């Protein structure tokens, strides 16, 4: 029998600090960090003792975070490195090195996958895992030589080494379910207006996306799916063990494999699983028969990314989904009794005041139950970021401001100030229409429906109220 101590690793989700005046202060969700929980599950399966610290859900200020780090040492710390939280991640890494200088600090996530040399240029970062990290992190903590780990970036003899290719899990069914037991699930809640019941949790059924939109990192990720049986088994555990009543599927395009989703829905129906759920989809990846079985299986809301009314802008951002498809999808969704939430992007390449006005008109014509307008954000790792950087259209690379609420693109066709003004106007134009609130009230059939309405629409109207004195 071996007397070796178990390998220990701590996975950290840095705090996400949303600025005052941002719409996400009103509707933001706090959901479990699925990426870290998949990593934790793989590490546990490999015999590693792992803890997960989610500082987005914890009620801690920076003093509290520092005390937590100081009190708990691990040989390995893994930190999420997405753009909105990367500076918080670097700050946490600095604290780790302050109190545990011998610990290895590893970053993973979309931001550091795109910009590994930025992270490795900081002394508090020892290594970066690019792409999907399940295999690489387990191999790293188990002691495999660094040069043999795919997707690993590290410093060696004064040089930065980037092992190829990026990490990818070919068979998603081989990944164990997320380690939800590592977190207190009572701390989590979906975005206002996006759920029907509580407690709620998030899941994914795929990785990657069939589309190649310039603003999305998923354009670079191969498309794969989990089997309907594996998805259902995880849902059943969440419902029966954790007493979850609502699931949000965070796939980029949940309906991309329609036969798989139909099979999943039939499993939910046949087993009478007591759960309601929502998902994200593209307007060109739904059909009436699919929507009918989704509704029967408990789907109550679908979020569609519409983005713009301008065919030229849709072509610029490679969003190959026409206005007609969007109108058709919303009509079918409404016909089967599923609510719709639509997102729109303002400040795209080629944007003008006229195209924004057209997008606002389209939002009103589509008339979804909820509309969310975001300012276009060229995140590192996307084609749009590369285009903007190469052509001098980035106003700055202060990652804290990459939060969907303030322009970072300096476009020749519209100013940043005009984009912000029309962003505020879009919310007023959509939500202050006569009859909008009445139409939402018409869907209320119970007190729980009223509570959801007040949280969702009420939160959005709170943001709209704050824009009343904005121009134009």
GROMACS .gro file of C-alpha atoms in nm:
model
  472
    1UNK     CA    1   0.000   0.000   0.000
    2UNK     CA    2   0.132   0.345  -0.098
    3UNK     CA    3   0.194   0.603   0.174
    4UNK     CA    4   0.195   0.890  -0.076
    5UNK     CA    5  -0.027   1.182   0.022
    6UNK     CA    6  -0.313   1.250  -0.222
    7UNK     CA    7  -0.254   1.521  -0.480
    8UNK     CA    8  -0.445   1.836  -0.389
    9UNK     CA    9  -0.575   2.107  -0.621
   10UNK     CA   10  -0.793   2.414  -0.575
   11UNK     CA   11  -1.001   2.553  -0.865
   12UNK     CA   12  -1.102   2.920  -0.845
   13UNK     CA   13  -1.371   3.124  -1.019
   14UNK     CA   14  -1.271   3.493  -0.977
   15UNK     CA   15  -1.530   3.759  -0.889
   16UNK     CA   16  -1.708   3.934  -1.176
   17UNK     CA   17  -1.737   4.303  -1.098
   18UNK     CA   18  -2.015   4.465  -1.303
   19UNK     CA   19  -2.009   4.843  -1.325
   20UNK     CA   20  -2.297   5.062  -1.211
   21UNK     CA   21  -2.531   5.148  -1.498
   22UNK     CA   22  -2.474   4.817  -1.679
   23UNK     CA   23  -2.788   4.619  -1.768
   24UNK     CA   24  -2.629   4.308  -1.617
   25UNK     CA   25  -2.647   4.471  -1.274
   26UNK     CA   26  -3.022   4.438  -1.310
   27UNK     CA   27  -3.063   4.097  -1.473
   28UNK     CA   28  -2.733   3.918  -1.407
   29UNK     CA   29  -2.728   3.558  -1.302
   30UNK     CA   30  -2.496   3.372  -1.072
   31UNK     CA   31  -2.475   3.015  -1.189
   32UNK     CA   32  -2.228   2.736  -1.105
   33UNK     CA   33  -1.901   2.749  -1.302
   34UNK     CA   34  -1.956   2.442  -1.520
   35UNK     CA   35  -1.605   2.445  -1.665
   36UNK     CA   36  -1.446   2.418  -1.320
   37UNK     CA   37  -1.696   2.155  -1.211
   38UNK     CA   38  -1.612   1.935  -1.511
   39UNK     CA   39  -1.243   1.976  -1.427
   40UNK     CA   40  -1.314   1.887  -1.064
   41UNK     CA   41  -1.504   1.574  -1.168
   42UNK     CA   42  -1.217   1.455  -1.391
   43UNK     CA   43  -0.960   1.526  -1.119
   44UNK     CA   44  -1.164   1.336  -0.860
   45UNK     CA   45  -1.200   1.045  -1.098
   46UNK     CA   46  -0.820   1.048  -1.130
   47UNK     CA   47  -0.769   1.029  -0.754
   48UNK     CA   48  -0.699   1.400  -0.693
   49UNK     CA   49  -0.841   1.580  -0.390
   50UNK     CA   50  -1.001   1.895  -0.525
   51UNK     CA   51  -1.183   2.198  -0.386
   52UNK     CA   52  -1.374   2.464  -0.580
   53UNK     CA   53  -1.389   2.826  -0.468
   54UNK     CA   54  -1.651   3.031  -0.650
   55UNK     CA   55  -1.588   3.392  -0.558
   56UNK     CA   56  -1.874   3.503  -0.785
   57UNK     CA   57  -2.122   3.334  -0.554
   58UNK     CA   58  -1.942   3.396  -0.224
   59UNK     CA   59  -2.029   3.714  -0.034
   60UNK     CA   60  -1.667   3.817   0.011
   61UNK     CA   61  -1.487   4.143  -0.052
   62UNK     CA   62  -1.117   4.144  -0.146
   63UNK     CA   63  -1.014   4.132   0.220
   64UNK     CA   64  -1.222   3.819   0.264
   65UNK     CA   65  -1.079   3.665  -0.052
   66UNK     CA   66  -0.726   3.735   0.068
   67UNK     CA   67  -0.795   3.578   0.408
   68UNK     CA   68  -0.938   3.268   0.240
   69UNK     CA   69  -0.631   3.228   0.019
   70UNK     CA   70  -0.389   3.292   0.305
   71UNK     CA   71  -0.551   3.024   0.520
   72UNK     CA   72  -0.551   2.743   0.264
   73UNK     CA   73  -0.249   2.618   0.075
   74UNK     CA   74  -0.245   2.374  -0.218
   75UNK     CA   75   0.035   2.260  -0.447
   76UNK     CA   76  -0.184   2.345  -0.749
   77UNK     CA   77  -0.426   2.631  -0.808
   78UNK     CA   78  -0.633   2.652  -1.127
   79UNK     CA   79  -0.791   2.987  -1.210
   80UNK     CA   80  -1.060   3.071  -1.467
   81UNK     CA   81  -0.928   3.317  -1.723
   82UNK     CA   82  -1.214   3.464  -1.925
   83UNK     CA   83  -1.194   3.826  -2.036
   84UNK     CA   84  -1.445   3.986  -1.794
   85UNK     CA   85  -1.270   3.830  -1.490
   86UNK     CA   86  -0.910   3.809  -1.607
   87UNK     CA   87  -0.784   4.105  -1.402
   88UNK     CA   88  -0.952   3.962  -1.093
   89UNK     CA   89  -0.784   3.632  -1.178
   90UNK     CA   90  -0.442   3.794  -1.200
   91UNK     CA   91  -0.503   3.964  -0.864
   92UNK     CA   92  -0.593   3.629  -0.707
   93UNK     CA   93  -0.282   3.471  -0.858
   94UNK     CA   94  -0.072   3.744  -0.698
   95UNK     CA   95  -0.226   3.668  -0.359
   96UNK     CA   96  -0.156   3.297  -0.404
   97UNK     CA   97   0.210   3.368  -0.476
   98UNK     CA   98   0.225   3.605  -0.179
   99UNK     CA   99   0.111   3.340   0.071
  100UNK     CA  100   0.208   3.017  -0.110
  101UNK     CA  101   0.510   3.100  -0.328
  102UNK     CA  102   0.584   2.734  -0.408
  103UNK     CA  103   0.235   2.666  -0.543
  104UNK     CA  104   0.186   2.620  -0.916
  105UNK     CA  105  -0.069   2.864  -1.061
  106UNK     CA  106  -0.239   2.750  -1.381
  107UNK     CA  107  -0.478   2.962  -1.587
  108UNK     CA  108  -0.737   2.827  -1.828
  109UNK     CA  109  -1.026   2.974  -2.025
  110UNK     CA  110  -1.103   3.160  -2.344
  111UNK     CA  111  -0.899   3.473  -2.270
  112UNK     CA  112  -0.572   3.300  -2.188
  113UNK     CA  113  -0.625   3.051  -2.470
  114UNK     CA  114  -0.627   3.348  -2.707
  115UNK     CA  115  -0.353   3.543  -2.529
  116UNK     CA  116  -0.133   3.290  -2.345
  117UNK     CA  117   0.173   3.513  -2.363
  118UNK     CA  118  -0.009   3.792  -2.180
  119UNK     CA  119  -0.067   3.555  -1.888
  120UNK     CA  120   0.282   3.399  -1.900
  121UNK     CA  121   0.432   3.747  -1.905
  122UNK     CA  122   0.318   3.785  -1.546
  123UNK     CA  123   0.530   3.626  -1.275
  124UNK     CA  124   0.224   3.510  -1.081
  125UNK     CA  125   0.121   3.279  -1.367
  126UNK     CA  126   0.320   2.956  -1.405
  127UNK     CA  127   0.128   2.784  -1.683
  128UNK     CA  128  -0.168   2.822  -1.919
  129UNK     CA  129  -0.391   2.540  -2.042
  130UNK     CA  130  -0.532   2.631  -2.383
  131UNK     CA  131  -0.864   2.496  -2.504
  132UNK     CA  132  -1.050   2.231  -2.307
  133UNK     CA  133  -0.851   2.144  -1.998
  134UNK     CA  134  -0.980   1.813  -1.861
  135UNK     CA  135  -0.696   1.595  -1.996
  136UNK     CA  136  -0.418   1.851  -1.958
  137UNK     CA  137  -0.489   1.948  -1.597
  138UNK     CA  138  -0.509   1.587  -1.480
  139UNK     CA  139  -0.184   1.501  -1.658
  140UNK     CA  140  -0.018   1.810  -1.513
  141UNK     CA  141  -0.105   1.744  -1.150
  142UNK     CA  142  -0.016   1.377  -1.190
  143UNK     CA  143   0.335   1.474  -1.294
  144UNK     CA  144   0.353   1.412  -1.669
  145UNK     CA  145   0.650   1.598  -1.827
  146UNK     CA  146   0.537   1.942  -1.938
  147UNK     CA  147   0.651   1.899  -2.299
  148UNK     CA  148   0.420   1.596  -2.334
  149UNK     CA  149   0.096   1.773  -2.237
  150UNK     CA  150  -0.115   1.892  -2.531
  151UNK     CA  151  -0.250   2.245  -2.498
  152UNK     CA  152  -0.002   2.348  -2.226
  153UNK     CA  153   0.186   2.678  -2.241
  154UNK     CA  154   0.474   2.742  -2.000
  155UNK     CA  155   0.811   2.910  -1.956
  156UNK     CA  156   1.128   2.709  -2.019
  157UNK     CA  157   1.482   2.846  -2.015
  158UNK     CA  158   1.364   3.200  -2.068
  159UNK     CA  159   1.132   3.112  -2.356
  160UNK     CA  160   0.758   3.061  -2.379
  161UNK     CA  161   0.662   2.713  -2.500
  162UNK     CA  162   0.320   2.639  -2.650
  163UNK     CA  163   0.249   2.268  -2.694
  164UNK     CA  164   0.019   2.192  -2.986
  165UNK     CA  165  -0.267   2.134  -3.040
  166UNK     CA  166  -0.517   2.300  -2.805
  167UNK     CA  167  -0.695   2.060  -2.573
  168UNK     CA  168  -1.013   1.896  -2.704
  169UNK     CA  169  -1.231   1.622  -2.556
  170UNK     CA  170  -1.336   1.409  -2.852
  171UNK     CA  171  -1.607   1.206  -2.675
  172UNK     CA  172  -1.814   1.417  -2.437
  173UNK     CA  173  -1.988   1.109  -2.297
  174UNK     CA  174  -1.656   1.004  -2.142
  175UNK     CA  175  -1.648   1.312  -1.919
  176UNK     CA  176  -1.803   1.249  -1.575
  177UNK     CA  177  -2.093   1.474  -1.468
  178UNK     CA  178  -1.999   1.811  -1.315
  179UNK     CA  179  -1.899   1.791  -0.948
  180UNK     CA  180  -2.201   1.984  -0.820
  181UNK     CA  181  -2.141   1.836  -0.474
  182UNK     CA  182  -1.844   2.073  -0.440
  183UNK     CA  183  -2.072   2.378  -0.417
  184UNK     CA  184  -2.362   2.509  -0.211
  185UNK     CA  185  -2.623   2.518  -0.487
  186UNK     CA  186  -2.855   2.741  -0.281
  187UNK     CA  187  -2.629   3.037  -0.365
  188UNK     CA  188  -2.714   3.031  -0.735
  189UNK     CA  189  -2.992   3.195  -0.933
  190UNK     CA  190  -3.049   3.245  -1.309
  191UNK     CA  191  -3.083   3.578  -1.488
  192UNK     CA  192  -3.399   3.771  -1.411
  193UNK     CA  193  -3.675   3.670  -1.652
  194UNK     CA  194  -3.498   3.352  -1.766
  195UNK     CA  195  -3.650   3.099  -1.524
  196UNK     CA  196  -3.989   2.966  -1.423
  197UNK     CA  197  -3.906   2.781  -1.099
  198UNK     CA  198  -3.637   2.759  -0.834
  199UNK     CA  199  -3.397   2.608  -0.744
  200UNK     CA  200  -3.233   2.620  -1.085
  201UNK     CA  201  -2.908   2.496  -1.234
  202UNK     CA  202  -2.718   2.512  -1.563
  203UNK     CA  203  -2.614   2.233  -1.800
  204UNK     CA  204  -2.468   2.180  -2.145
  205UNK     CA  205  -2.545   1.913  -2.404
  206UNK     CA  206  -2.288   2.015  -2.665
  207UNK     CA  207  -1.957   2.193  -2.711
  208UNK     CA  208  -1.889   2.414  -3.010
  209UNK     CA  209  -2.133   2.566  -3.259
  210UNK     CA  210  -2.227   2.505  -3.623
  211UNK     CA  211  -2.191   2.875  -3.701
  212UNK     CA  212  -1.881   3.089  -3.749
  213UNK     CA  213  -1.991   3.429  -3.616
  214UNK     CA  214  -1.701   3.671  -3.590
  215UNK     CA  215  -1.797   3.785  -3.239
  216UNK     CA  216  -1.801   3.438  -3.081
  217UNK     CA  217  -1.515   3.218  -2.967
  218UNK     CA  218  -1.721   2.906  -3.035
  219UNK     CA  219  -1.649   2.958  -3.405
  220UNK     CA  220  -1.307   2.807  -3.328
  221UNK     CA  221  -1.433   2.504  -3.133
  222UNK     CA  222  -1.523   2.172  -3.300
  223UNK     CA  223  -1.889   2.079  -3.263
  224UNK     CA  224  -1.965   1.770  -3.053
  225UNK     CA  225  -2.264   1.642  -2.856
  226UNK     CA  226  -2.346   1.432  -2.555
  227UNK     CA  227  -2.590   1.145  -2.603
  228UNK     CA  228  -2.952   1.200  -2.504
  229UNK     CA  229  -2.918   0.920  -2.248
  230UNK     CA  230  -2.621   1.089  -2.075
  231UNK     CA  231  -2.795   1.427  -2.070
  232UNK     CA  232  -3.112   1.277  -1.925
  233UNK     CA  233  -2.922   1.081  -1.660
  234UNK     CA  234  -2.757   1.402  -1.540
  235UNK     CA  235  -3.092   1.584  -1.535
  236UNK     CA  236  -3.246   1.301  -1.332
  237UNK     CA  237  -2.969   1.321  -1.071
  238UNK     CA  238  -3.011   1.698  -1.045
  239UNK     CA  239  -3.388   1.666  -1.001
  240UNK     CA  240  -3.396   1.363  -0.771
  241UNK     CA  241  -3.079   1.417  -0.563
  242UNK     CA  242  -3.038   1.795  -0.558
  243UNK     CA  243  -3.413   1.877  -0.584
  244UNK     CA  244  -3.354   2.103  -0.885
  245UNK     CA  245  -3.674   2.219  -1.056
  246UNK     CA  246  -3.536   2.430  -1.341
  247UNK     CA  247  -3.248   2.369  -1.583
  248UNK     CA  248  -3.090   2.623  -1.815
  249UNK     CA  249  -2.903   2.476  -2.110
  250UNK     CA  250  -2.607   2.699  -2.189
  251UNK     CA  251  -2.522   2.544  -2.527
  252UNK     CA  252  -2.452   2.798  -2.802
  253UNK     CA  253  -2.713   2.620  -3.017
  254UNK     CA  254  -2.906   2.364  -2.814
  255UNK     CA  255  -3.112   2.246  -3.114
  256UNK     CA  256  -2.821   2.181  -3.352
  257UNK     CA  257  -2.875   1.801  -3.324
  258UNK     CA  258  -3.257   1.782  -3.350
  259UNK     CA  259  -3.285   1.401  -3.340
  260UNK     CA  260  -3.082   1.393  -3.019
  261UNK     CA  261  -3.300   1.663  -2.860
  262UNK     CA  262  -3.617   1.482  -2.965
  263UNK     CA  263  -3.487   1.165  -2.800
  264UNK     CA  264  -3.399   1.362  -2.484
  265UNK     CA  265  -3.746   1.517  -2.475
  266UNK     CA  266  -3.909   1.177  -2.511
  267UNK     CA  267  -3.700   1.047  -2.219
  268UNK     CA  268  -3.818   1.341  -2.005
  269UNK     CA  269  -4.180   1.278  -2.105
  270UNK     CA  270  -4.171   0.899  -2.064
  271UNK     CA  271  -4.007   0.922  -1.722
  272UNK     CA  272  -4.229   1.212  -1.609
  273UNK     CA  273  -3.928   1.410  -1.489
  274UNK     CA  274  -4.056   1.708  -1.290
  275UNK     CA  275  -3.844   1.984  -1.443
  276UNK     CA  276  -3.888   2.297  -1.651
  277UNK     CA  277  -3.608   2.427  -1.870
  278UNK     CA  278  -3.485   2.687  -2.115
  279UNK     CA  279  -3.218   2.698  -2.382
  280UNK     CA  280  -3.037   2.905  -2.644
  281UNK     CA  281  -3.101   2.843  -3.015
  282UNK     CA  282  -3.056   2.989  -3.360
  283UNK     CA  283  -3.364   3.083  -3.560
  284UNK     CA  284  -3.248   2.862  -3.847
  285UNK     CA  285  -3.212   2.554  -3.625
  286UNK     CA  286  -3.569   2.507  -3.505
  287UNK     CA  287  -3.875   2.346  -3.661
  288UNK     CA  288  -4.238   2.326  -3.559
  289UNK     CA  289  -4.229   1.955  -3.476
  290UNK     CA  290  -3.914   2.000  -3.264
  291UNK     CA  291  -4.062   2.295  -3.077
  292UNK     CA  292  -4.381   2.099  -3.003
  293UNK     CA  293  -4.196   1.811  -2.836
  294UNK     CA  294  -3.968   2.056  -2.648
  295UNK     CA  295  -4.276   2.229  -2.508
  296UNK     CA  296  -4.429   1.897  -2.404
  297UNK     CA  297  -4.102   1.805  -2.228
  298UNK     CA  298  -4.099   2.121  -2.016
  299UNK     CA  299  -3.923   2.386  -2.224
  300UNK     CA  300  -4.073   2.724  -2.137
  301UNK     CA  301  -3.829   2.974  -2.293
  302UNK     CA  302  -3.585   2.991  -2.584
  303UNK     CA  303  -3.330   3.265  -2.631
  304UNK     CA  304  -3.260   3.358  -2.993
  305UNK     CA  305  -2.962   3.568  -3.098
  306UNK     CA  306  -3.106   3.802  -3.363
  307UNK     CA  307  -2.822   4.061  -3.346
  308UNK     CA  308  -2.922   4.306  -3.624
  309UNK     CA  309  -3.186   4.397  -3.882
  310UNK     CA  310  -2.922   4.484  -4.139
  311UNK     CA  311  -2.836   4.207  -4.387
  312UNK     CA  312  -2.506   4.385  -4.452
  313UNK     CA  313  -2.414   4.380  -4.084
  314UNK     CA  314  -2.522   4.016  -4.051
  315UNK     CA  315  -2.286   3.938  -4.338
  316UNK     CA  316  -2.007   4.141  -4.172
  317UNK     CA  317  -2.033   3.939  -3.853
  318UNK     CA  318  -2.099   3.612  -4.041
  319UNK     CA  319  -2.437   3.564  -3.874
  320UNK     CA  320  -2.593   3.377  -4.162
  321UNK     CA  321  -2.952   3.389  -4.044
  322UNK     CA  322  -3.199   3.610  -4.227
  323UNK     CA  323  -3.466   3.842  -4.092
  324UNK     CA  324  -3.730   3.612  -4.244
  325UNK     CA  325  -3.593   3.312  -4.053
  326UNK     CA  326  -3.609   3.510  -3.730
  327UNK     CA  327  -3.971   3.611  -3.791
  328UNK     CA  328  -4.062   3.252  -3.875
  329UNK     CA  329  -3.888   3.108  -3.567
  330UNK     CA  330  -4.054   3.357  -3.330
  331UNK     CA  331  -4.395   3.285  -3.481
  332UNK     CA  332  -4.350   2.907  -3.439
  333UNK     CA  333  -4.218   2.948  -3.085
  334UNK     CA  334  -4.515   3.163  -2.989
  335UNK     CA  335  -4.758   2.920  -3.157
  336UNK     CA  336  -4.648   2.623  -2.943
  337UNK     CA  337  -4.661   2.829  -2.621
  338UNK     CA  338  -4.290   2.875  -2.551
  339UNK     CA  339  -4.171   3.219  -2.439
  340UNK     CA  340  -3.898   3.391  -2.638
  341UNK     CA  341  -3.606   3.603  -2.531
  342UNK     CA  342  -3.416   3.779  -2.808
  343UNK     CA  343  -3.074   3.941  -2.799
  344UNK     CA  344  -2.952   4.223  -3.021
  345UNK     CA  345  -2.606   4.371  -3.071
  346UNK     CA  346  -2.550   4.744  -3.126
  347UNK     CA  347  -2.220   4.883  -3.252
  348UNK     CA  348  -2.128   4.613  -3.504
  349UNK     CA  349  -1.885   4.673  -3.791
  350UNK     CA  350  -2.077   4.879  -4.047
  351UNK     CA  351  -2.321   5.012  -3.785
  352UNK     CA  352  -2.491   5.347  -3.838
  353UNK     CA  353  -2.770   5.529  -3.660
  354UNK     CA  354  -3.001   5.412  -3.939
  355UNK     CA  355  -2.913   5.043  -3.889
  356UNK     CA  356  -2.967   5.072  -3.513
  357UNK     CA  357  -3.308   5.230  -3.574
  358UNK     CA  358  -3.391   4.939  -3.806
  359UNK     CA  359  -3.281   4.688  -3.540
  360UNK     CA  360  -3.505   4.854  -3.281
  361UNK     CA  361  -3.796   4.836  -3.526
  362UNK     CA  362  -3.724   4.467  -3.586
  363UNK     CA  363  -3.718   4.399  -3.211
  364UNK     CA  364  -4.061   4.558  -3.180
  365UNK     CA  365  -4.188   4.365  -3.484
  366UNK     CA  366  -4.060   4.034  -3.344
  367UNK     CA  367  -4.214   4.128  -3.007
  368UNK     CA  368  -4.040   3.866  -2.791
  369UNK     CA  369  -4.137   3.832  -2.428
  370UNK     CA  370  -3.799   3.977  -2.333
  371UNK     CA  371  -3.545   4.169  -2.539
  372UNK     CA  372  -3.183   4.223  -2.436
  373UNK     CA  373  -2.970   4.478  -2.619
  374UNK     CA  374  -2.594   4.454  -2.580
  375UNK     CA  375  -2.310   4.669  -2.706
  376UNK     CA  376  -2.092   4.465  -2.941
  377UNK     CA  377  -1.784   4.334  -2.767
  378UNK     CA  378  -1.479   4.204  -2.962
  379UNK     CA  379  -1.352   3.951  -2.709
  380UNK     CA  380  -1.000   3.810  -2.747
  381UNK     CA  381  -1.012   3.481  -2.933
  382UNK     CA  382  -1.275   3.598  -3.180
  383UNK     CA  383  -1.231   3.694  -3.544
  384UNK     CA  384  -1.378   4.036  -3.461
  385UNK     CA  385  -1.106   4.104  -3.204
  386UNK     CA  386  -0.834   4.014  -3.451
  387UNK     CA  387  -0.994   4.235  -3.719
  388UNK     CA  388  -1.033   4.529  -3.480
  389UNK     CA  389  -0.680   4.501  -3.346
  390UNK     CA  390  -0.523   4.474  -3.693
  391UNK     CA  391  -0.722   4.769  -3.827
  392UNK     CA  392  -0.682   5.003  -3.529
  393UNK     CA  393  -1.048   4.991  -3.424
  394UNK     CA  394  -0.989   4.898  -3.059
  395UNK     CA  395  -1.028   5.196  -2.828
  396UNK     CA  396  -0.831   5.013  -2.556
  397UNK     CA  397  -0.750   4.673  -2.411
  398UNK     CA  398  -0.865   4.741  -2.057
  399UNK     CA  399  -1.033   4.405  -2.000
  400UNK     CA  400  -1.247   4.530  -1.711
  401UNK     CA  401  -1.445   4.736  -1.964
  402UNK     CA  402  -1.521   4.438  -2.188
  403UNK     CA  403  -1.858   4.392  -2.018
  404UNK     CA  404  -2.118   4.440  -2.298
  405UNK     CA  405  -2.215   4.779  -2.155
  406UNK     CA  406  -1.965   5.027  -2.306
  407UNK     CA  407  -1.814   5.040  -2.656
  408UNK     CA  408  -1.455   4.932  -2.703
  409UNK     CA  409  -1.476   4.958  -3.082
  410UNK     CA  410  -1.399   5.293  -3.246
  411UNK     CA  411  -1.590   5.259  -3.573
  412UNK     CA  412  -1.575   5.501  -3.868
  413UNK     CA  413  -1.953   5.485  -3.917
  414UNK     CA  414  -2.080   5.566  -3.565
  415UNK     CA  415  -1.922   5.716  -3.255
  416UNK     CA  416  -1.900   5.544  -2.917
  417UNK     CA  417  -2.118   5.814  -2.763
  418UNK     CA  418  -2.386   5.763  -3.029
  419UNK     CA  419  -2.380   5.387  -2.973
  420UNK     CA  420  -2.436   5.430  -2.598
  421UNK     CA  421  -2.716   5.681  -2.653
  422UNK     CA  422  -2.899   5.451  -2.893
  423UNK     CA  423  -2.836   5.152  -2.666
  424UNK     CA  424  -3.032   5.334  -2.393
  425UNK     CA  425  -3.297   5.439  -2.640
  426UNK     CA  426  -3.344   5.079  -2.758
  427UNK     CA  427  -3.452   4.969  -2.411
  428UNK     CA  428  -3.692   5.258  -2.377
  429UNK     CA  429  -3.841   5.200  -2.722
  430UNK     CA  430  -3.904   4.832  -2.655
  431UNK     CA  431  -4.017   4.829  -2.291
  432UNK     CA  432  -4.211   5.156  -2.266
  433UNK     CA  433  -4.453   5.065  -2.545
  434UNK     CA  434  -4.822   5.091  -2.455
  435UNK     CA  435  -4.950   4.743  -2.393
  436UNK     CA  436  -4.617   4.569  -2.334
  437UNK     CA  437  -4.666   4.520  -1.960
  438UNK     CA  438  -5.031   4.433  -2.017
  439UNK     CA  439  -4.932   4.162  -2.262
  440UNK     CA  440  -4.692   4.017  -2.005
  441UNK     CA  441  -4.961   4.031  -1.737
  442UNK     CA  442  -5.190   3.840  -1.971
  443UNK     CA  443  -4.962   3.537  -1.939
  444UNK     CA  444  -4.987   3.525  -1.559
  445UNK     CA  445  -5.187   3.225  -1.440
  446UNK     CA  446  -5.051   3.184  -1.086
  447UNK     CA  447  -4.876   3.373  -0.809
  448UNK     CA  448  -4.548   3.207  -0.902
  449UNK     CA  449  -4.591   3.341  -1.257
  450UNK     CA  450  -4.642   3.687  -1.107
  451UNK     CA  451  -4.323   3.654  -0.901
  452UNK     CA  452  -4.124   3.557  -1.211
  453UNK     CA  453  -4.275   3.847  -1.404
  454UNK     CA  454  -4.190   4.097  -1.132
  455UNK     CA  455  -3.831   3.975  -1.110
  456UNK     CA  456  -3.775   3.959  -1.485
  457UNK     CA  457  -3.966   4.244  -1.645
  458UNK     CA  458  -3.937   4.448  -1.325
  459UNK     CA  459  -3.558   4.426  -1.333
  460UNK     CA  460  -3.547   4.534  -1.696
  461UNK     CA  461  -3.786   4.821  -1.634
  462UNK     CA  462  -3.560   4.930  -1.349
  463UNK     CA  463  -3.275   4.963  -1.597
  464UNK     CA  464  -3.503   5.143  -1.845
  465UNK     CA  465  -3.598   5.394  -1.574
  466UNK     CA  466  -3.229   5.478  -1.531
  467UNK     CA  467  -3.199   5.561  -1.901
  468UNK     CA  468  -3.487   5.810  -1.910
  469UNK     CA  469  -3.259   6.112  -1.899
  470UNK     CA  470  -3.015   5.975  -2.159
  471UNK     CA  471  -3.005   6.100  -2.516
  472UNK     CA  472  -3.129   6.072  -2.781
   0.00000   0.00000   0.00000
